[in-house]
Coordinates of C-alpha atoms in Angstrom, one line a residue:
M223 CA 14.0 -40.8 38.7
G224 CA 15.3 -41.9 35.5
L225 CA 14.5 -40.5 31.9
R226 CA 10.9 -42.3 30.3
K227 CA 11.2 -44.3 27.6
P228 CA 8.9 -44.8 24.0
P229 CA 7.2 -48.4 23.8
L230 CA 9.5 -48.7 20.7
R231 CA 13.0 -47.4 22.0
E232 CA 14.7 -50.4 21.6
T233 CA 13.7 -51.0 18.3
H234 CA 15.6 -47.7 17.2
A235 CA 18.4 -49.3 18.8
D236 CA 18.4 -51.8 17.4
S237 CA 18.3 -49.6 13.8
D238 CA 21.7 -47.5 15.0
A239 CA 18.9 -44.1 16.6
S240 CA 20.8 -41.7 18.0
F241 CA 19.0 -40.8 21.2
T242 CA 18.5 -37.2 23.4
E243 CA 16.6 -35.9 26.5
F244 CA 13.2 -33.9 25.5
G245 CA 11.1 -33.4 28.4
G246 CA 12.1 -36.1 30.7
W247 CA 11.7 -38.5 27.6
E248 CA 15.0 -41.0 26.0
M249 CA 14.1 -40.1 22.4
P250 CA 15.2 -40.8 19.3
V251 CA 17.0 -37.7 18.0
E252 CA 18.9 -39.5 14.6
F253 CA 18.3 -42.0 12.3
D254 CA 20.3 -41.0 9.3
S255 CA 20.8 -37.5 9.1
I256 CA 19.2 -34.1 9.7
R257 CA 18.8 -33.2 6.0
T258 CA 18.7 -36.5 4.8
E259 CA 15.3 -37.2 7.8
H260 CA 14.1 -33.3 6.4
A261 CA 14.2 -33.3 2.8
A262 CA 12.6 -37.2 2.6
V263 CA 9.7 -35.7 4.2
R264 CA 9.1 -32.5 2.3
E265 CA 10.0 -34.2 -0.7
S266 CA 7.8 -37.7 -0.4
V267 CA 8.1 -39.2 3.3
G268 CA 8.9 -40.0 6.4
I269 CA 7.6 -41.4 10.0
F270 CA 8.1 -39.9 13.7
D271 CA 7.8 -41.2 17.7
V272 CA 6.3 -38.6 19.1
S273 CA 5.3 -40.5 21.7
H274 CA 7.0 -38.6 23.6
M275 CA 3.6 -36.1 23.8
G276 CA 0.9 -37.0 26.0
E277 CA -2.8 -38.1 26.3
I278 CA -5.2 -37.2 28.3
Q279 CA -8.8 -38.1 28.5
V280 CA -12.4 -36.2 30.0
A281 CA -15.2 -37.6 29.4
G282 CA -18.9 -37.1 30.9
P283 CA -21.6 -34.9 31.1
D284 CA -20.1 -31.5 32.2
A285 CA -16.8 -32.2 29.3
T286 CA -17.2 -29.8 27.0
A287 CA -17.7 -27.2 30.0
L288 CA -13.9 -28.0 31.6
M289 CA -12.7 -28.5 28.3
G290 CA -13.7 -25.5 27.3
R291 CA -12.7 -23.7 31.0
L292 CA -9.5 -25.1 30.3
T293 CA -8.6 -24.0 26.7
T294 CA -8.9 -20.6 24.7
N295 CA -10.9 -22.0 21.6
D296 CA -14.7 -22.9 21.7
V297 CA -14.2 -26.9 21.8
A298 CA -18.3 -26.3 22.3
E299 CA -18.0 -26.3 17.8
L300 CA -16.5 -29.9 17.9
D301 CA -18.2 -32.6 16.7
P302 CA -17.5 -36.0 16.8
G303 CA -13.9 -36.4 14.7
D304 CA -12.9 -33.5 14.7
T305 CA -9.7 -31.5 16.3
Q306 CA -9.5 -27.9 17.0
Y307 CA -5.6 -26.4 18.2
A308 CA -5.9 -24.3 20.8
C309 CA -3.9 -23.0 24.2
I310 CA -4.0 -23.9 27.7
T311 CA -3.5 -19.9 30.0
D312 CA -3.0 -19.2 33.0
E313 CA -5.1 -16.0 34.5
A314 CA -2.2 -13.6 33.6
G315 CA -3.6 -15.2 29.9
V316 CA -0.2 -16.0 29.6
I317 CA 1.0 -19.5 27.4
L318 CA 1.0 -22.7 29.8
D319 CA 1.1 -25.1 27.3
D320 CA -0.7 -25.1 23.3
T321 CA -2.3 -28.6 22.0
M322 CA -4.9 -30.3 19.9
V323 CA -8.3 -31.4 21.1
F324 CA -10.5 -33.5 19.9
R325 CA -13.8 -34.7 20.2
L326 CA -13.5 -38.3 20.3
P327 CA -17.5 -41.0 19.7
D328 CA -19.8 -40.2 22.7
S329 CA -18.5 -41.9 25.8
G330 CA -22.6 -43.1 26.6
G331 CA -24.1 -40.3 25.6
D332 CA -21.8 -38.3 26.9
P333 CA -19.5 -36.4 25.6
H334 CA -15.8 -37.0 25.3
Y335 CA -12.1 -35.3 25.0
L336 CA -8.7 -36.2 24.4
F337 CA -6.5 -33.5 24.4
I338 CA -2.8 -33.8 23.9
P339 CA -0.3 -32.2 25.8
N340 CA 3.4 -31.1 25.8
A341 CA 6.6 -33.1 26.2
G342 CA 6.3 -33.7 30.0
H343 CA 3.0 -31.6 30.4
D344 CA 0.8 -35.0 31.3
A345 CA 0.6 -35.2 34.5
E346 CA 0.6 -31.6 35.4
M347 CA -1.8 -30.9 32.7
Y348 CA -3.5 -34.1 34.5
E349 CA -3.4 -32.2 37.7
R350 CA -4.8 -28.9 36.5
W351 CA -8.0 -30.0 35.0
V352 CA -9.0 -32.2 38.1
T353 CA -8.0 -29.6 40.3
H354 CA -10.7 -26.9 38.3
R355 CA -12.6 -29.6 38.4
D356 CA -13.1 -30.7 41.4
E357 CA -13.4 -26.4 42.1
W358 CA -15.9 -26.2 39.9
G359 CA -18.2 -28.9 41.1
F360 CA -18.2 -30.7 37.7
D361 CA -18.8 -34.2 37.0
A362 CA -17.0 -35.4 34.8
T363 CA -13.8 -38.0 34.4
V364 CA -10.2 -37.1 34.4
E365 CA -7.5 -39.8 33.2
D366 CA -3.8 -39.2 31.8
T367 CA -3.3 -42.7 29.3
T368 CA 0.5 -41.2 27.7
E369 CA 1.6 -44.3 29.5
E370 CA -1.2 -46.4 27.9
W371 CA -0.3 -45.4 24.0
A372 CA 2.2 -44.7 21.1
M373 CA 2.1 -41.9 19.1
L374 CA 3.8 -42.3 15.6
A375 CA 4.2 -39.9 13.2
L376 CA 3.9 -40.1 8.8
Q377 CA 4.4 -36.7 7.3
G378 CA 4.8 -35.6 3.9
P379 CA 3.1 -35.3 0.1
D380 CA 3.5 -39.4 0.2
A381 CA 1.9 -40.4 3.4
P382 CA -2.0 -40.2 2.1
E383 CA -1.2 -42.8 -0.6
L384 CA 1.5 -44.9 2.1
A385 CA -1.8 -44.4 4.9
A386 CA -4.3 -46.0 2.8
E387 CA -2.1 -48.9 2.0
A388 CA -1.6 -50.0 5.3
S389 CA -5.2 -49.0 6.2
D390 CA -6.9 -51.1 3.4
G391 CA -7.9 -47.2 1.9
A392 CA -9.9 -46.4 5.3
T393 CA -7.3 -43.3 6.4
A394 CA -8.5 -42.0 2.6
D395 CA -12.1 -40.8 4.5
V396 CA -10.2 -38.8 7.3
D397 CA -9.4 -35.0 6.2
R398 CA -7.5 -32.7 7.3
F399 CA -7.7 -31.8 10.7
E400 CA -10.0 -34.6 11.5
A401 CA -9.9 -37.9 13.5
A402 CA -11.5 -41.3 13.3
F403 CA -11.1 -44.4 14.4
C404 CA -8.8 -46.8 11.5
E405 CA -7.5 -50.2 11.0
V406 CA -3.7 -50.0 10.4
A407 CA -1.8 -52.7 9.9
G408 CA -4.4 -54.3 11.6
V409 CA -3.9 -52.7 15.5
R410 CA -7.4 -50.6 15.3
S411 CA -5.9 -47.1 15.1
F412 CA -7.0 -43.5 16.1
T413 CA -6.1 -41.7 13.3
A414 CA -5.8 -38.2 13.0
R415 CA -4.7 -35.5 9.7
T416 CA -2.8 -34.1 11.8
G417 CA 1.1 -33.0 12.2
Y418 CA 4.1 -30.7 13.1
T419 CA 6.1 -30.2 9.9
G420 CA 4.0 -28.3 7.4
E421 CA 3.5 -31.2 4.8
D422 CA 0.4 -33.0 4.9
G423 CA 0.2 -36.8 7.2
F424 CA -1.4 -38.4 10.0
E425 CA 0.1 -39.4 13.5
F426 CA -1.7 -42.8 14.8
L427 CA -2.3 -43.4 18.7
V428 CA -1.8 -47.3 18.9
P429 CA -1.8 -49.4 22.3
C430 CA 1.9 -49.9 23.5
E431 CA 2.3 -53.4 23.1
E432 CA 1.1 -52.4 18.9
A433 CA 2.9 -50.5 18.4
E434 CA 6.0 -52.0 16.2
T435 CA 3.2 -53.7 14.2
V436 CA 2.7 -49.7 12.6
W437 CA 5.9 -48.6 13.1
S438 CA 6.7 -51.8 11.0
A439 CA 3.5 -51.6 8.6
F440 CA 5.5 -48.8 6.4
D441 CA 8.9 -48.6 4.5
C442 CA 9.7 -44.9 4.5
Q443 CA 12.5 -43.2 5.8
P444 CA 12.8 -43.1 10.5
C445 CA 12.4 -39.7 11.7
G446 CA 13.9 -38.2 15.0
L447 CA 13.4 -35.2 17.0
G448 CA 16.2 -33.4 15.1
A449 CA 14.5 -33.5 11.3
R450 CA 11.2 -32.8 13.4
D451 CA 12.3 -29.4 15.1
T452 CA 13.7 -28.0 11.7
L453 CA 10.2 -28.7 10.0
R454 CA 8.6 -27.3 12.4
L455 CA 10.5 -24.6 12.2
E456 CA 10.7 -24.2 8.6
M457 CA 6.6 -24.1 9.3
G458 CA 7.0 -20.6 12.3
F459 CA 5.6 -23.7 14.3
L460 CA 5.4 -22.9 18.5
L461 CA 7.7 -25.1 20.3
S462 CA 6.9 -25.2 23.9
G463 CA 9.9 -24.8 26.5
E464 CA 12.1 -22.6 23.5
D465 CA 9.2 -20.3 22.2
F466 CA 6.7 -20.2 25.2
D467 CA 7.4 -20.9 28.5
P468 CA 5.5 -19.7 31.6
E469 CA 8.8 -19.2 33.7
D470 CA 11.3 -18.6 31.7
E471 CA 9.2 -16.7 28.4
P472 CA 6.0 -15.8 29.1
R473 CA 3.6 -15.1 26.8
T474 CA 0.7 -14.1 25.8
P475 CA -1.3 -16.4 22.6
Y476 CA -1.6 -12.7 20.9
E477 CA 2.1 -12.9 21.3
A478 CA 3.4 -15.8 19.8
G479 CA 1.3 -15.4 16.7
V480 CA -1.2 -17.3 17.9
G481 CA -3.8 -15.1 19.0
W482 CA -6.7 -16.3 16.4
T483 CA -6.7 -19.9 18.7
V484 CA -8.6 -16.7 21.7
D485 CA -12.1 -16.8 21.4
L486 CA -13.2 -14.0 23.8
D487 CA -16.8 -14.8 22.8
T488 CA -16.4 -17.8 25.2
E489 CA -15.0 -18.4 29.3
F490 CA -12.2 -19.7 30.7
V491 CA -9.2 -18.7 32.7
G492 CA -7.1 -16.4 31.3
R493 CA -10.3 -14.6 28.9
D494 CA -10.3 -11.3 30.8
A495 CA -6.6 -10.9 30.6
L496 CA -6.4 -11.9 27.1
E497 CA -9.6 -9.8 26.3
A498 CA -7.8 -6.6 27.6
V499 CA -4.2 -7.9 25.4
E500 CA -5.9 -7.6 22.4
R501 CA -7.4 -3.9 23.2
E502 CA -4.5 -2.5 24.0
G503 CA -2.0 -3.9 21.8
V504 CA 1.3 -5.9 22.0
D505 CA 5.1 -4.5 22.9
E506 CA 6.3 -8.0 21.5
R507 CA 5.8 -10.5 18.6
F508 CA 6.2 -13.4 17.1
R509 CA 8.6 -12.9 14.1
G510 CA 11.0 -14.8 12.0
V511 CA 14.5 -13.6 10.2
V512 CA 16.2 -14.8 7.8
L513 CA 20.1 -14.2 7.6
Q514 CA 21.8 -12.6 4.9
Q515 CA 25.1 -13.1 6.6
R516 CA 27.2 -16.5 7.5
G517 CA 26.2 -18.1 10.8
V518 CA 23.1 -19.7 12.2
P519 CA 20.6 -18.0 14.9
R520 CA 20.2 -19.4 18.3
H521 CA 17.9 -18.9 20.9
G522 CA 18.9 -16.9 23.3
Y523 CA 20.6 -14.6 20.0
E524 CA 19.6 -10.3 20.4
V525 CA 18.5 -8.7 17.9
V526 CA 19.2 -4.8 17.4
D527 CA 18.6 -2.1 15.0
A528 CA 21.9 -0.1 12.7
D529 CA 22.7 1.7 16.0
G530 CA 22.7 -2.0 18.0
D531 CA 19.7 -0.9 19.7
H532 CA 18.3 -3.1 21.6
L533 CA 15.0 -5.1 19.3
G534 CA 14.5 -8.4 20.6
H535 CA 15.5 -12.2 21.3
L536 CA 15.5 -14.6 19.2
T537 CA 13.5 -18.6 20.7
S538 CA 14.1 -21.6 18.1
G539 CA 16.6 -21.3 15.3
T540 CA 18.5 -23.5 12.5
M541 CA 20.2 -23.3 8.9
S542 CA 16.9 -24.2 7.0
P543 CA 17.5 -27.5 4.7
T544 CA 14.8 -26.0 2.7
L545 CA 16.5 -22.9 1.6
G546 CA 20.4 -23.5 2.2
E547 CA 19.8 -20.1 4.9
P548 CA 20.2 -19.5 8.3
I549 CA 16.8 -18.8 9.6
G550 CA 15.0 -18.1 13.3
L551 CA 12.1 -17.2 15.1
G552 CA 11.4 -15.0 18.0
Y553 CA 10.2 -11.6 19.6
L554 CA 11.2 -8.7 18.3
S555 CA 9.3 -4.9 18.7
T556 CA 6.3 -4.7 17.3
D557 CA 6.6 -1.1 16.3
R558 CA 10.3 -0.7 15.1
A559 CA 11.2 -4.2 13.8
P560 CA 7.9 -5.3 11.6
P561 CA 8.6 -7.5 8.0
G562 CA 10.6 -6.1 5.6
T563 CA 13.0 -4.7 8.6
R564 CA 16.9 -4.5 7.8
V565 CA 17.8 -5.5 11.6
R566 CA 21.2 -7.2 13.4
V567 CA 21.4 -10.8 15.1
L568 CA 24.3 -11.1 17.5
V569 CA 25.7 -13.9 17.1
R570 CA 27.8 -14.9 19.7
G571 CA 28.0 -11.2 19.6
E572 CA 29.3 -10.6 16.0
P573 CA 26.4 -9.2 14.1
K574 CA 24.5 -10.2 11.5
H575 CA 22.4 -8.2 8.9
A576 CA 19.2 -10.0 9.4
N577 CA 15.3 -9.3 7.6
V578 CA 12.7 -9.9 9.8
V579 CA 9.6 -11.5 7.9
T580 CA 6.0 -13.7 9.2
P581 CA 6.3 -16.9 9.3
P582 CA 6.1 -19.2 7.9
F583 CA 9.5 -19.3 5.7
I584 CA 8.6 -21.6 2.9
D585 CA 5.1 -21.6 1.2
R586 CA 3.0 -25.3 2.3

């Protein structure tokens, strides 16, 4: 089976973008350079094609109950237009995926939700929702609409101004972590004031056939997944498949630093296991490291103490374009490597001095 392609694949090729495989998709990784694209988002504005993200809609009389039983946060708190970050966990409390949940305008008087699985997870999550809906006898529709939408992310301190210009001011009424339907470049777009960079901005869901109209409406730096990764790393945001993975990196929300997404006052798959984890504590926690010597931390690098004893390992790393310093994320001993600890990261087998920190690495 070939790679899935975003609706704007040929548009990006015409802009001389380079491409990479990610989550079963062929996506633009770089248009000019990661450093140029990263700086544009931190200092002004850039636009990303993130159409590899999934879209699943859940509606009906029991939509709230179904969403509540399959995500860790309390979706019952959401009013139409609200958004919420949550985890999807198995019975053991291990993260299967993390997601944004949007409460859409009610459909025929019934609750209507949209949630965003990570790249390549849409079919898996659709099947999970349908299976549990049928098992529990809930009255709700579940639709995987990933192939119907393009998703574009306008990010950076100047993003609100550009978005307002393209929408006749409509986006100015959308507050942080809220969403609404807006006319953007004349296209009805589901517009969320969210993102994955640490900067202000918007994510637009538009019909595939209208994607180029909206993309072309913004005269700013196009950005690929390379810059998206360095931006999220500086913020300490989790990356599915790297910082957690049910097979290769099984972690609970408490280990992964997102325990705040767990509402133990609700009933969901994995709740009892996570209650025990919350009570007993965890042996390792998601931390950041800043190298004090030359070298770039990478996924899989071991972290040790001055005696060479194992403290944990890294799951992500890069040379921070903003700081000009090598930074990494990973899981370190809760007791032996708290923030402020001096450690060694084995970069290609060579111990490099580093300091343990609590992400984010930059103040936003």
